[in-house]
Short mmCIF file of C-alpha atoms in Angstrom, two decimals:
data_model
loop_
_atom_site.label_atom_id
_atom_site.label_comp_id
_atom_site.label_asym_id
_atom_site.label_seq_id
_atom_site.Cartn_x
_atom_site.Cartn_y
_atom_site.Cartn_z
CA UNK A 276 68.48 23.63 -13.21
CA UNK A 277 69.17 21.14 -16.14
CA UNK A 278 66.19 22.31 -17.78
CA UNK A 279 66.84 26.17 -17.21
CA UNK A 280 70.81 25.08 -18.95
CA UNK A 281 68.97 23.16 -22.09
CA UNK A 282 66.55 26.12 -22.79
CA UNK A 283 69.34 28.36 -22.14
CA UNK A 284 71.53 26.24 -24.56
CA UNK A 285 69.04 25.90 -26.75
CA UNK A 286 68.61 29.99 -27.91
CA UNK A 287 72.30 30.16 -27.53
CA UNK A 288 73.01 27.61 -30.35
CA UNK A 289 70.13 28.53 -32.51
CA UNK A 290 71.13 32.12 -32.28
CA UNK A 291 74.91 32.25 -33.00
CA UNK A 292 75.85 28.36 -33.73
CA UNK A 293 76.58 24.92 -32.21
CA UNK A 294 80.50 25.93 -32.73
CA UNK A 295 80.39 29.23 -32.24
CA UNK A 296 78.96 29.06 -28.51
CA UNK A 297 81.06 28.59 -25.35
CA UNK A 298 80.33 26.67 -22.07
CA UNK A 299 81.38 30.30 -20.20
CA UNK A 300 79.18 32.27 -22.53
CA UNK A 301 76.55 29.62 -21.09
CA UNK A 302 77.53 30.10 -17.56
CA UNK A 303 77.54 33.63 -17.91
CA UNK A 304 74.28 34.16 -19.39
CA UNK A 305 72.83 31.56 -16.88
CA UNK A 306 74.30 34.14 -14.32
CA UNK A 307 76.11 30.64 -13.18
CA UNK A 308 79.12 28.77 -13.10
CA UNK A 309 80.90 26.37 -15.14
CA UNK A 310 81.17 24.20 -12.57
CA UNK A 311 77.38 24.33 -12.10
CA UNK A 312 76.65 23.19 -16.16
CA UNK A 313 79.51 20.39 -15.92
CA UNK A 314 77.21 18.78 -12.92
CA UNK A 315 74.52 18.27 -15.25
CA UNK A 316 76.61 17.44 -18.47
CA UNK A 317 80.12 16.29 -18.97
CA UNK A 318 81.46 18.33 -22.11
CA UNK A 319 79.75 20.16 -24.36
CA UNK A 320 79.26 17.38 -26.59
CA UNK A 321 77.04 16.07 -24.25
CA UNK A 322 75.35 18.98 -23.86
CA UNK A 323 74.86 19.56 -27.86
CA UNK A 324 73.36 15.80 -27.87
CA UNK A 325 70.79 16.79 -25.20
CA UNK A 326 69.63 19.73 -26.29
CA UNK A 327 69.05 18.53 -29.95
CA UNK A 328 67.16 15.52 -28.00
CA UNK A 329 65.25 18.64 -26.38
CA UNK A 330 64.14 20.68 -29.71
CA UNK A 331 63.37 17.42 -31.25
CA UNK A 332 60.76 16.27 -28.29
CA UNK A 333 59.54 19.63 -28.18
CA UNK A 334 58.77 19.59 -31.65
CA UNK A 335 57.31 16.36 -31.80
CA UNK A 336 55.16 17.30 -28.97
CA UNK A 337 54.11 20.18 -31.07
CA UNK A 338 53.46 18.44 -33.91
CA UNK A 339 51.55 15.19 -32.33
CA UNK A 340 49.26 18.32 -30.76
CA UNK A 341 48.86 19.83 -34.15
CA UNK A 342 47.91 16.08 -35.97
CA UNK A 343 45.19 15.91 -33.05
CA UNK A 344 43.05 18.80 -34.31
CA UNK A 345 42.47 16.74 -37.17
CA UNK A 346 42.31 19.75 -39.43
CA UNK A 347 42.65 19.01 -43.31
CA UNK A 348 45.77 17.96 -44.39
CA UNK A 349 47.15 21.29 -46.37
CA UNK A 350 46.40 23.21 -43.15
CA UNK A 351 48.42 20.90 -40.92
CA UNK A 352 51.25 21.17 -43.20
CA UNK A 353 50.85 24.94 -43.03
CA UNK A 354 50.76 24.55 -38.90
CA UNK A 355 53.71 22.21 -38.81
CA UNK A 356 56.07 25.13 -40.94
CA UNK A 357 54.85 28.00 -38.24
CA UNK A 358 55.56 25.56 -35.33
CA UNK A 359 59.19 24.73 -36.87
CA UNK A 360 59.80 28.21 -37.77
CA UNK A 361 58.93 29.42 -34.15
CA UNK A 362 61.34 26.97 -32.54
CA UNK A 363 64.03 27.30 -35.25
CA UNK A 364 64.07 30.94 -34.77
CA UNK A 365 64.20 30.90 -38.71
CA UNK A 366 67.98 29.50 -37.89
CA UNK A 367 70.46 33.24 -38.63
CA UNK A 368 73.25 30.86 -38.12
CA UNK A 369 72.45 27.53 -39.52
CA UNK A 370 72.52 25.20 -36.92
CA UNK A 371 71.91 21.97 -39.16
CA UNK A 372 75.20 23.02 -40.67
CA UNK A 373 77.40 23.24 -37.65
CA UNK A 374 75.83 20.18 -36.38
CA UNK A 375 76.71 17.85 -39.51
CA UNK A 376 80.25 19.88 -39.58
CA UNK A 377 81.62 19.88 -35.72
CA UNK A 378 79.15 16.75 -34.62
CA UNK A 379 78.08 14.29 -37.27
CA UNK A 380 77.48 11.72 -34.65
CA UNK A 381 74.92 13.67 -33.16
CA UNK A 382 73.44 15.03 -36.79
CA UNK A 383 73.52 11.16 -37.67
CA UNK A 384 71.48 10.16 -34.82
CA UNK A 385 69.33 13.37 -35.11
CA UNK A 386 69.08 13.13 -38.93
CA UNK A 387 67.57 8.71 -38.53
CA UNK A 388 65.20 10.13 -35.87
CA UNK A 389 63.56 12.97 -37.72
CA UNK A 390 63.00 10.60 -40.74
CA UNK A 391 61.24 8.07 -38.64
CA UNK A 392 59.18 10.36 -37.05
CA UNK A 393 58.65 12.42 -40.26
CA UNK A 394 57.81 9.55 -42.31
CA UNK A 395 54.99 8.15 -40.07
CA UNK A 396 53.48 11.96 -40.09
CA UNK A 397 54.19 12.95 -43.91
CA UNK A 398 52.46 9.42 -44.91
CA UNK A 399 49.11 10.08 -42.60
CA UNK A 400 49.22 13.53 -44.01
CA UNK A 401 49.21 11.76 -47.73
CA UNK A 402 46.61 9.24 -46.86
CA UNK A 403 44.26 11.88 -45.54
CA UNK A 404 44.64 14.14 -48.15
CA UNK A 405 43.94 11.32 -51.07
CA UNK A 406 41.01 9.98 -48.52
CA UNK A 407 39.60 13.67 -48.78
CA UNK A 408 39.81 14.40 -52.07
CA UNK A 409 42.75 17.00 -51.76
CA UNK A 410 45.58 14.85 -53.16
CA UNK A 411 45.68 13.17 -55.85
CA UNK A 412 44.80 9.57 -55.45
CA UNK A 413 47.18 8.04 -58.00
CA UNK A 414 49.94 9.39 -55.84
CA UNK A 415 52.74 6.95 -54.82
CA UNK A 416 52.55 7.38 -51.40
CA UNK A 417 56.08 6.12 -49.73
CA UNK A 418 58.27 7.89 -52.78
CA UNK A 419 56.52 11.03 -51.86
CA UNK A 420 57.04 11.18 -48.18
CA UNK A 421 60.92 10.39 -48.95
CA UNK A 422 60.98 13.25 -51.67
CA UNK A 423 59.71 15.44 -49.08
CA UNK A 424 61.75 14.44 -46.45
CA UNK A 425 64.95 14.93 -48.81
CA UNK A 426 63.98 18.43 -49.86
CA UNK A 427 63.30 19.28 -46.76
CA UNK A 428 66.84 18.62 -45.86
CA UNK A 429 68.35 19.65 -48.84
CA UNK A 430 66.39 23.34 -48.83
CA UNK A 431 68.82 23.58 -45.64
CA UNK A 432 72.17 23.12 -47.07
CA UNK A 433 74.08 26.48 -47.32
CA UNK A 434 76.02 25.66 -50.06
CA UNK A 435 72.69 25.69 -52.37
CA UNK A 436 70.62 28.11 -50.70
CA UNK A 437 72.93 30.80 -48.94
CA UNK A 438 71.50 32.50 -46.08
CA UNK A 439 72.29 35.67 -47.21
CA UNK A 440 70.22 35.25 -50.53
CA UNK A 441 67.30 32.85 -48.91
CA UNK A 442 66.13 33.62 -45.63
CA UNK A 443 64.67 29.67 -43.78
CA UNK A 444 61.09 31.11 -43.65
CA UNK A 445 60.50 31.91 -47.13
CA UNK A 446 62.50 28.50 -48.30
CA UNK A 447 60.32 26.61 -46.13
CA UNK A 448 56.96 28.86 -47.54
CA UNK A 449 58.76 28.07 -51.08
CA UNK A 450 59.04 24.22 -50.73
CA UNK A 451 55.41 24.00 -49.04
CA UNK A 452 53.89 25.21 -51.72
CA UNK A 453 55.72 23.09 -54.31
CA UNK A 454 55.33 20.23 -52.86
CA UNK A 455 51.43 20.32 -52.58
CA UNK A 456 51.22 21.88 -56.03
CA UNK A 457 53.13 18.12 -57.35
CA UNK A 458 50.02 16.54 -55.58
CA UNK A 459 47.04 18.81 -54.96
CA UNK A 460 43.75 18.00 -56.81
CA UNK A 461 41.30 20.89 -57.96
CA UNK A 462 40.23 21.14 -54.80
CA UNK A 463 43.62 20.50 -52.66
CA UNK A 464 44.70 23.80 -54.99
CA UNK A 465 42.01 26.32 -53.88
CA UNK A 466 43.04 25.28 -50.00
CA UNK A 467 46.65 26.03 -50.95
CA UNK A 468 45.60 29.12 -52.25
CA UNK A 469 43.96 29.98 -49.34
CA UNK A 470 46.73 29.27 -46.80
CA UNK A 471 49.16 31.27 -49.28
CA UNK A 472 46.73 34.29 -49.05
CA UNK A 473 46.87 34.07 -45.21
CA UNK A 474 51.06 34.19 -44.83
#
């Protein structure tokens, strides 16, 4: 049952908001009672914390499955944005937002984690790229994988890029490209072109 609340949770928020969505809207469209979701969690604090705990494992799961195909580095990046934009559900009502707003605790925590495991990925991503001839090789490798890290939060603020005028999927498609075009070679530049033609 805890998982069936999480995944349940988990469209809920994505869909309409972290603020926005009740514990009985839950219930009800778990076809359950309150009663039922406060066995498993306490408040719906709790529950926020554990279901952005679930997105982020499932992602990372995702990801870690994607970095095992050992595909060339622009296409991973390319495979990573489709897996993030399938669980994001390209995000109608900005999630990130409402989490930083109503639970910064939780974005805090969220926000520390992502980096870690971002960083570790972005910088084997860089390596293998320069080590292939994609990338550049004069590239500094940790002030890159920050940069990307940053814009990747920052192309999520709604103050700067309002939903209504940028929808997630292209911003994502948007920063993707510029970042690789900052350190493709020749070569890394004809892949990008590639995986452009293909969205």
């Amino acid at each position: 049952m805890r998982a069936k609340i999480l995944e349940k949770s988990n469209n809920l928020f994505l869909n309409l908001g972290f603020k926005s969505v009740t514990m009985d809207e839950i219930a009800s469209s778990l076809g359950v009672s309150k009663k039922t979701i406060y066995k498993y969690f306490e408040n719906k604090t709790q529950l926020v914390a554990a279901v952005t705990e679930y997105i982020f494992d499932t992602i990372c799961n995702g990801i870690d499955g994607i970095c095992a195909l050992e595909m060339n580095p622009i296409d991973e990046l390319f495979s990573i944005k489709r897996l993030i934009m399938e669980h994001l559900k390209d995000e109608k009502s900005s999630p990130q937002y409402q989490l930083q707003k109503y639970y910064p605790k939780i974005y805090a925590s969220l926000k520390l984690k992502q980096f870690q495991v971002m960083q570790g990925c972005v910088i084997d991503n860089l390596k293998k790229g320069m080590a292939t001839g994609l990338y550049r090789s004069d590239i500094d490798v940790q002030f890159i994988s920050r940069i990307y890290f940053n814009g990747m939060l920052g192309i999520k603020d709604k103050d700067l890029f309002p939903l209504n005028a940028y929808a997630v999927h292209t911003l994502m498609n948007y920063y993707l490209e510029y970042h690789l075009r900052a350190i493709s070679t020749e070569k890394g530049l004809q892949q990008l072109e590639n995986q452009l033609r293909l969205k």
